[in-house]
Amino acid sequence: MRTLKITTEQMRSRIARFGELRAYMNHTVDTSIPQEAFDAVNPPLYLLMAHAAEGTREGTGPAIVGPKGMSVGIVSCMPGDKVPLHVHRRSREVFLCLTGRFALRWNEGATEETTLEPFDMIDVPVGVYRQFENVGQEPGLLLAIITDEREDEPGDIVISPEDRARFAERFGPAILEKLTATTGMLFTDPPTE
């Protein structure tokens, strides 16, 4: 078997140094949407590796450009921070607790729950509602690995009806369509297939 030889310079694009990363925000800027609404949807994400779509602005892409269909990131959550209950219609998510304690809830209504301690991992299947929350006393880091061969197609992530109602009550009903347009997450009923 013939092997490759790579220089240190060539290897640099394949190294992600957490201390050098900036938080990636999964939304476009829309000043009519309160920052609180964005923060409630997406805690800071440090995008270690992902496919960089054509036209990705410099400084907004992943630290390592990887294969289409897979992304790896670290989610940073303060105590009590959680994401809305949501379902991935075609992507698979795997979570590994790095620091802190995270409650992972699943199913409609978040009826089932487990707590992840450091280095515990959970694989959430496609089509299952899920939510995570930092239930520890310290900031926590959660490694997230997402696989989706059709990642460029919109409509994968659907926010639960109960969390959509909470967002509408807190920020006003018009915010749901704006959040859908800026985040790509569906805050409205998904199209029927």
Coordinates of N, CA and C in Angstrom, one line a residue:
M1 N 0.8 -1.2 0.0 CA 0.0 0.0 0.0 C 0.9 1.2 0.0
R2 N 0.5 2.2 -0.9 CA 1.3 3.4 -0.9 C 0.6 4.4 0.1
T3 N 1.4 5.0 0.9 CA 0.9 6.0 1.9 C 1.3 7.4 1.4
L4 N 0.6 8.4 2.0 CA 0.8 9.8 1.7 C 1.8 10.4 2.7
K5 N 2.5 11.4 2.3 CA 3.4 12.2 3.2 C 2.9 13.6 3.1
I6 N 2.5 14.2 4.3 CA 2.0 15.5 4.4 C 2.9 16.4 5.2
T7 N 3.1 17.6 4.8 CA 3.9 18.5 5.5 C 3.1 19.1 6.7
T8 N 3.8 19.7 7.6 CA 3.2 20.4 8.7 C 2.2 21.5 8.1
E9 N 2.7 22.2 7.1 CA 1.9 23.3 6.5 C 0.6 22.7 5.9
Q10 N 0.7 21.6 5.2 CA -0.5 21.0 4.6 C -1.4 20.4 5.7
M11 N -0.9 20.0 6.8 CA -1.7 19.5 7.9 C -2.5 20.6 8.7
R12 N -2.0 21.8 8.6 CA -2.7 22.9 9.3 C -4.2 23.1 9.0
S13 N -4.6 22.9 7.8 CA -6.0 23.0 7.5 C -6.8 21.8 8.0
R14 N -6.2 20.9 8.6 CA -6.8 19.7 9.2 C -6.8 19.7 10.7
I15 N -6.4 20.8 11.3 CA -6.3 20.9 12.7 C -7.3 22.0 13.2
A16 N -8.1 21.7 14.2 CA -9.0 22.7 14.8 C -8.5 22.9 16.3
R17 N -8.1 24.1 16.6 CA -7.7 24.4 17.9 C -8.8 25.2 18.6
F18 N -9.4 24.5 19.6 CA -10.6 25.1 20.3 C -10.4 26.5 20.8
G19 N -9.2 26.8 21.3 CA -8.9 28.1 21.8 C -8.9 29.2 20.8
E20 N -8.8 28.8 19.5 CA -8.7 29.8 18.4 C -10.1 29.9 17.7
L21 N -11.1 29.1 18.1 CA -12.4 29.1 17.4 C -13.3 30.3 17.9
R22 N -14.1 30.8 17.0 CA -15.1 31.7 17.3 C -16.5 31.0 17.3
A23 N -17.4 31.4 18.1 CA -18.7 30.7 18.1 C -19.4 31.0 16.7
Y24 N -19.9 29.9 16.2 CA -20.6 30.0 14.9 C -22.1 30.2 15.3
M25 N -22.7 31.1 14.6 CA -24.1 31.4 14.9 C -24.9 30.9 13.6
N26 N -25.8 30.0 13.9 CA -26.6 29.4 12.8 C -27.8 30.2 12.4
H27 N -27.5 31.5 11.9 CA -28.6 32.3 11.4 C -28.0 33.5 10.7
T28 N -28.8 34.1 9.8 CA -28.4 35.3 9.2 C -28.9 36.4 10.0
V29 N -28.3 37.6 9.8 CA -28.6 38.7 10.7 C -29.9 39.3 10.2
D30 N -30.8 39.5 11.1 CA -32.1 40.1 10.9 C -32.4 40.9 12.2
T31 N -32.1 42.2 12.1 CA -32.2 43.1 13.3 C -33.6 43.2 13.8
S32 N -34.6 42.8 13.1 CA -36.0 42.8 13.6 C -36.3 41.6 14.6
I33 N -35.4 40.7 14.7 CA -35.5 39.6 15.6 C -34.6 39.8 16.8
P34 N -35.2 39.8 18.0 CA -34.4 40.0 19.2 C -33.3 39.0 19.4
Q35 N -32.2 39.4 19.8 CA -31.0 38.5 20.0 C -31.4 37.4 21.0
E36 N -32.3 37.7 21.9 CA -32.8 36.7 22.9 C -33.4 35.5 22.2
A37 N -34.1 35.8 21.1 CA -34.8 34.7 20.3 C -33.7 33.8 19.7
F38 N -32.7 34.4 19.1 CA -31.6 33.6 18.5 C -30.9 32.8 19.6
D39 N -30.6 33.4 20.7 CA -29.9 32.8 21.8 C -30.7 31.6 22.3
A40 N -32.1 31.7 22.3 CA -32.9 30.6 22.8 C -33.0 29.5 21.9
V41 N -32.7 29.7 20.6 CA -32.7 28.7 19.6 C -31.3 28.0 19.5
N42 N -30.3 28.7 19.5 CA -28.9 28.2 19.3 C -27.9 28.7 20.3
P43 N -27.5 27.8 21.3 CA -26.4 28.3 22.1 C -25.1 28.3 21.3
P44 N -24.1 29.0 21.8 CA -22.9 29.1 21.0 C -22.4 27.7 20.5
L45 N -22.0 27.6 19.2 CA -21.6 26.4 18.6 C -20.2 26.7 18.0
Y46 N -19.2 25.8 18.4 CA -17.9 25.9 17.8 C -17.8 24.9 16.8
L47 N -17.8 25.3 15.5 CA -17.8 24.3 14.4 C -16.4 23.8 14.1
L48 N -16.2 22.6 14.5 CA -14.9 22.0 14.3 C -14.7 21.6 12.9
M49 N -15.7 20.8 12.3 CA -15.5 20.3 11.0 C -16.9 20.2 10.3
A50 N -17.0 20.7 9.1 CA -18.2 20.6 8.3 C -17.9 20.8 6.9
H51 N -18.9 20.5 6.0 CA -18.8 20.8 4.6 C -18.9 22.3 4.5
A52 N -18.1 23.0 3.7 CA -18.2 24.4 3.5 C -18.9 24.6 2.1
A53 N -20.1 25.1 2.1 CA -20.8 25.3 0.9 C -20.1 26.4 0.1
E54 N -20.3 26.3 -1.2 CA -19.8 27.3 -2.1 C -20.3 28.7 -1.7
G55 N -19.4 29.7 -1.6 CA -19.9 31.0 -1.3 C -19.8 31.3 0.2
T56 N -19.3 30.3 1.0 CA -19.2 30.6 2.5 C -18.3 31.7 2.7
R57 N -18.7 32.7 3.5 CA -17.9 33.9 3.8 C -16.7 33.4 4.7
E58 N -15.6 34.0 4.4 CA -14.4 33.7 5.2 C -14.6 34.1 6.6
G59 N -14.2 33.2 7.5 CA -14.4 33.4 8.9 C -15.7 32.9 9.5
T60 N -16.6 32.4 8.6 CA -17.9 31.9 9.0 C -18.0 30.4 8.9
G61 N -17.0 29.8 8.3 CA -17.1 28.4 8.0 C -16.5 27.6 9.1
P62 N -16.4 26.3 8.9 CA -15.8 25.4 10.0 C -14.3 25.6 10.0
A63 N -13.7 25.2 11.2 CA -12.2 25.2 11.3 C -11.6 24.2 10.3
I64 N -12.2 23.1 10.1 CA -11.7 22.1 9.2 C -12.9 21.8 8.1
V65 N -12.5 21.9 6.9 CA -13.5 21.6 5.8 C -13.5 20.1 5.6
G66 N -14.7 19.5 5.9 CA -14.8 18.1 5.9 C -15.7 17.7 4.7
P67 N -16.1 16.4 4.8 CA -16.9 15.8 3.7 C -18.4 16.3 3.9
K68 N -19.1 16.4 2.7 CA -20.5 16.7 2.8 C -21.2 15.7 3.5
G69 N -22.2 16.1 4.3 CA -23.0 15.1 5.0 C -22.6 14.9 6.5
M70 N -21.5 15.5 6.9 CA -21.1 15.3 8.3 C -20.6 16.7 8.9
S71 N -21.1 17.0 10.1 CA -20.6 18.1 10.8 C -20.3 17.7 12.3
V72 N -19.2 18.4 12.8 CA -18.8 18.1 14.2 C -18.6 19.5 14.8
G73 N -19.3 19.6 16.0 CA -19.1 20.9 16.7 C -19.2 20.7 18.2
I74 N -18.8 21.7 18.9 CA -19.0 21.7 20.3 C -19.9 22.8 20.7
V75 N -21.0 22.4 21.5 CA -22.0 23.4 21.9 C -21.6 23.8 23.3
S76 N -21.7 25.1 23.6 CA -21.3 25.6 24.9 C -22.6 26.1 25.6
C77 N -22.9 25.6 26.8 CA -24.1 26.0 27.5 C -23.9 26.4 28.9
M78 N -24.4 27.5 29.3 CA -24.4 27.9 30.7 C -25.4 27.0 31.4
P79 N -25.3 26.9 32.8 CA -26.3 26.2 33.5 C -27.7 26.7 33.2
G80 N -28.6 25.8 33.0 CA -30.0 26.1 32.6 C -30.3 26.3 31.2
D81 N -29.2 26.5 30.3 CA -29.4 26.7 28.9 C -29.9 25.4 28.3
K82 N -30.9 25.6 27.4 CA -31.4 24.4 26.6 C -31.8 24.9 25.3
V83 N -31.9 23.9 24.4 CA -32.4 24.1 23.0 C -33.9 23.8 23.0
P84 N -34.7 24.3 22.1 CA -36.1 23.9 22.0 C -36.2 22.5 21.6
L85 N -37.3 21.8 22.0 CA -37.6 20.5 21.6 C -37.8 20.5 20.1
H86 N -37.1 19.6 19.4 CA -37.1 19.6 18.0 C -36.9 18.2 17.4
V87 N -37.2 18.0 16.2 CA -37.0 16.8 15.5 C -36.2 17.0 14.2
H88 N -35.3 16.1 13.9 CA -34.5 16.1 12.7 C -35.2 15.1 11.8
R89 N -35.7 15.5 10.6 CA -36.5 14.7 9.7 C -35.6 13.8 8.9
R90 N -34.3 14.1 8.8 CA -33.4 13.2 8.0 C -32.0 13.1 8.5
S91 N -31.6 13.9 9.5 CA -30.2 13.8 10.0 C -30.2 13.1 11.4
R92 N -29.1 12.5 11.6 CA -28.8 11.7 12.8 C -27.9 12.6 13.7
E93 N -28.2 12.6 15.0 CA -27.3 13.4 15.9 C -26.7 12.5 17.0
V94 N -25.5 12.7 17.2 CA -24.8 11.9 18.3 C -24.2 13.0 19.2
F95 N -24.4 12.9 20.5 CA -23.9 13.8 21.5 C -23.0 13.1 22.5
L96 N -21.9 13.8 22.8 CA -20.9 13.3 23.8 C -20.7 14.4 24.8
C97 N -21.0 14.2 26.0 CA -20.8 15.2 27.1 C -19.3 15.3 27.3
L98 N -18.7 16.5 27.2 CA -17.3 16.7 27.4 C -17.1 17.3 28.9
T99 N -17.9 18.3 29.2 CA -17.8 18.8 30.6 C -19.3 19.1 31.0
G100 N -19.5 19.1 32.3 CA -20.8 19.5 32.8 C -21.7 18.3 32.9
R101 N -23.0 18.5 33.0 CA -24.1 17.5 33.0 C -25.2 18.0 32.1
F102 N -25.6 17.1 31.2 CA -26.7 17.5 30.3 C -27.8 16.5 30.4
A103 N -29.0 17.0 30.5 CA -30.2 16.2 30.4 C -30.6 16.1 28.9
L104 N -30.8 14.9 28.5 CA -31.2 14.7 27.1 C -32.7 14.2 27.2
R105 N -33.6 14.9 26.6 CA -35.0 14.5 26.6 C -35.4 14.1 25.2
W106 N -36.3 13.2 25.1 CA -36.7 12.8 23.7 C -38.2 12.4 23.7
N107 N -38.7 12.2 22.5 CA -40.1 11.9 22.2 C -41.0 13.2 22.2
E108 N -42.1 13.1 21.6 CA -43.1 14.2 21.7 C -43.4 14.5 23.1
G109 N -43.3 15.8 23.5 CA -43.5 16.2 24.9 C -42.4 16.0 25.8
A110 N -41.2 15.5 25.2 CA -40.0 15.2 26.0 C -40.3 14.3 27.2
T111 N -41.0 13.2 26.9 CA -41.4 12.3 28.0 C -40.4 11.4 28.6
E112 N -39.3 11.2 27.8 CA -38.2 10.4 28.3 C -37.0 11.2 28.5
E113 N -36.1 10.8 29.5 CA -34.9 11.6 29.8 C -33.8 10.7 30.4
T114 N -32.6 11.2 30.1 CA -31.4 10.6 30.7 C -30.4 11.8 30.9
T115 N -29.5 11.6 31.8 CA -28.5 12.6 32.1 C -27.1 12.1 31.7
L116 N -26.5 12.9 30.9 CA -25.1 12.6 30.4 C -24.1 13.2 31.3
E117 N -23.1 12.5 31.8 CA -22.0 12.9 32.6 C -20.8 13.0 31.6
P118 N -19.7 13.6 32.0 CA -18.5 13.6 31.1 C -18.2 12.3 30.5
F119 N -18.1 12.3 29.2 CA -17.7 11.2 28.3 C -18.8 10.2 28.1
D120 N -20.0 10.5 28.5 CA -21.2 9.7 28.2 C -21.7 10.1 26.8
M121 N -22.2 9.2 26.0 CA -22.6 9.5 24.7 C -24.0 9.0 24.4
I122 N -24.8 9.7 23.5 CA -26.1 9.2 23.1 C -26.2 9.4 21.6
D123 N -26.9 8.5 21.0 CA -27.1 8.5 19.5 C -28.6 8.6 19.3
V124 N -29.1 9.8 18.8 CA -30.5 10.1 18.7 C -30.9 9.8 17.2
P125 N -31.8 8.8 17.0 CA -32.2 8.4 15.7 C -32.9 9.6 14.9
V126 N -32.9 9.5 13.6 CA -33.7 10.3 12.8 C -35.2 10.2 13.2
G127 N -35.9 11.3 13.2 CA -37.4 11.3 13.4 C -37.8 11.2 14.8
V128 N -36.9 11.4 15.8 CA -37.2 11.4 17.2 C -37.1 12.8 17.7
Y129 N -38.1 13.3 18.4 CA -37.9 14.6 19.0 C -36.8 14.6 20.1
R130 N -36.1 15.7 20.2 CA -35.0 15.7 21.2 C -34.7 17.1 21.7
Q131 N -34.1 17.2 22.9 CA -33.8 18.5 23.5 C -32.7 18.2 24.5
F132 N -31.7 19.1 24.6 CA -30.7 19.0 25.6 C -30.7 20.2 26.5
E133 N -30.3 20.0 27.7 CA -30.2 21.2 28.7 C -29.0 20.9 29.6
N134 N -28.3 22.0 29.9 CA -27.2 21.9 30.9 C -27.9 21.9 32.3
V135 N -27.9 20.8 33.0 CA -28.5 20.7 34.3 C -27.4 20.7 35.4
G136 N -26.1 21.0 35.0 CA -25.1 21.1 36.0 C -25.0 22.5 36.6
Q137 N -24.0 22.7 37.5 CA -23.8 24.0 38.1 C -22.8 24.8 37.5
E138 N -22.1 24.2 36.5 CA -21.0 24.9 35.8 C -21.3 25.0 34.3
P139 N -20.6 25.9 33.5 CA -20.8 25.8 32.1 C -20.4 24.4 31.6
G140 N -21.1 24.0 30.5 CA -20.9 22.6 30.0 C -20.6 22.7 28.5
L141 N -19.9 21.7 28.0 CA -19.5 21.5 26.6 C -20.1 20.1 26.2
L142 N -20.7 20.2 25.0 CA -21.4 19.0 24.5 C -20.9 18.8 23.0
L143 N -20.2 17.7 22.7 CA -19.8 17.5 21.3 C -21.0 16.9 20.6
A144 N -21.2 17.6 19.4 CA -22.4 17.1 18.6 C -21.8 16.7 17.2
I145 N -22.2 15.5 16.8 CA -21.9 15.0 15.5 C -23.2 14.8 14.7
I146 N -23.3 15.4 13.6 CA -24.5 15.3 12.8 C -24.2 14.8 11.4
T147 N -24.9 13.8 11.0 CA -24.8 13.2 9.6 C -26.1 13.4 8.8
D148 N -25.9 14.0 7.6 CA -27.1 14.2 6.8 C -26.6 14.4 5.3
E149 N -26.7 13.4 4.5 CA -26.2 13.4 3.1 C -26.9 14.5 2.3
R150 N -28.1 14.9 2.8 CA -28.8 16.0 2.0 C -28.8 17.3 2.8
E151 N -27.7 17.6 3.4 CA -27.5 18.8 4.3 C -27.9 20.1 3.6
D152 N -27.7 20.2 2.3 CA -28.0 21.4 1.6 C -29.5 21.7 1.4
E153 N -30.3 20.7 1.7 CA -31.8 20.8 1.5 C -32.4 21.4 2.8
P154 N -33.3 22.4 2.6 CA -33.9 22.9 3.9 C -34.9 22.0 4.4
G155 N -35.4 22.3 5.6 CA -36.5 21.6 6.2 C -36.2 20.4 7.1
D156 N -34.9 20.2 7.5 CA -34.6 19.1 8.3 C -35.1 19.2 9.7
I157 N -34.9 20.4 10.3 CA -35.1 20.6 11.7 C -36.5 21.3 11.9
V158 N -37.4 20.6 12.7 CA -38.7 21.1 12.9 C -38.8 21.3 14.5
I159 N -39.1 22.6 14.9 CA -39.4 22.9 16.3 C -40.7 22.3 16.7
S160 N -40.8 21.8 17.9 CA -42.1 21.2 18.4 C -43.2 22.2 18.5
P161 N -44.4 21.8 18.3 CA -45.6 22.7 18.4 C -45.6 23.5 19.7
E162 N -45.3 22.8 20.8 CA -45.3 23.5 22.1 C -44.2 24.5 22.3
D163 N -43.0 24.3 21.7 CA -42.0 25.3 21.8 C -42.3 26.4 20.8
R164 N -42.9 26.1 19.6 CA -43.3 27.2 18.7 C -44.3 28.1 19.4
A165 N -45.2 27.5 20.2 CA -46.2 28.3 20.9 C -45.5 29.2 22.0
R166 N -44.5 28.6 22.7 CA -43.8 29.4 23.7 C -43.0 30.6 23.0
F167 N -42.4 30.3 21.8 CA -41.7 31.4 21.1 C -42.7 32.5 20.7
A168 N -43.9 32.1 20.2 CA -44.9 33.0 19.7 C -45.4 33.9 20.9
E169 N -45.6 33.2 22.1 CA -46.1 34.0 23.2 C -45.0 34.9 23.7
R170 N -43.7 34.5 23.7 CA -42.7 35.3 24.3 C -42.3 36.5 23.3
F171 N -42.2 36.2 22.0 CA -41.6 37.1 21.1 C -42.7 37.7 20.1
G172 N -43.9 37.1 20.1 CA -44.9 37.5 19.1 C -45.0 36.5 18.0
P173 N -46.2 36.3 17.5 CA -46.4 35.3 16.4 C -45.6 35.5 15.1
A174 N -45.4 36.8 14.8 CA -44.6 37.1 13.5 C -43.2 36.6 13.6
I175 N -42.7 36.4 14.8 CA -41.3 35.9 14.9 C -41.1 34.5 14.4
L176 N -42.1 33.7 14.3 CA -42.0 32.3 13.9 C -41.5 32.2 12.4
E177 N -42.2 33.0 11.6 CA -41.8 33.0 10.2 C -40.4 33.6 10.0
K178 N -40.1 34.6 10.7 CA -38.7 35.2 10.6 C -37.6 34.3 11.1
L179 N -37.9 33.6 12.2 CA -36.9 32.6 12.6 C -36.7 31.5 11.6
T180 N -37.8 31.0 11.0 CA -37.7 30.0 10.0 C -36.8 30.5 8.8
A181 N -37.0 31.8 8.4 CA -36.3 32.3 7.3 C -34.8 32.5 7.6
T182 N -34.5 32.9 8.8 CA -33.1 33.2 9.2 C -32.3 32.0 9.7
T183 N -33.0 31.0 10.3 CA -32.2 29.9 10.8 C -32.3 28.6 10.0
G184 N -33.3 28.5 9.1 CA -33.5 27.3 8.4 C -34.3 26.3 9.2
M185 N -34.5 26.5 10.5 CA -35.3 25.6 11.3 C -36.8 25.9 11.1
L186 N -37.6 24.9 11.0 CA -39.0 25.2 10.8 C -39.8 25.5 12.1
F187 N -40.2 26.8 12.2 CA -41.0 27.2 13.3 C -42.5 27.3 12.9
T188 N -42.7 26.7 11.7 CA -44.1 26.5 11.2 C -44.3 25.1 10.9
D189 N -45.5 24.7 10.6 CA -45.8 23.3 10.3 C -44.9 22.9 9.0
P190 N -44.3 21.7 9.1 CA -43.5 21.2 8.0 C -44.4 20.8 6.8
P191 N -43.9 20.9 5.6 CA -44.7 20.4 4.5 C -44.9 19.0 4.6
T192 N -46.1 18.5 4.1 CA -46.4 17.1 4.2 C -45.7 16.4 3.0
E193 N -45.3 15.2 3.3 CA -44.6 14.5 2.2 C -45.4 13.4 1.6

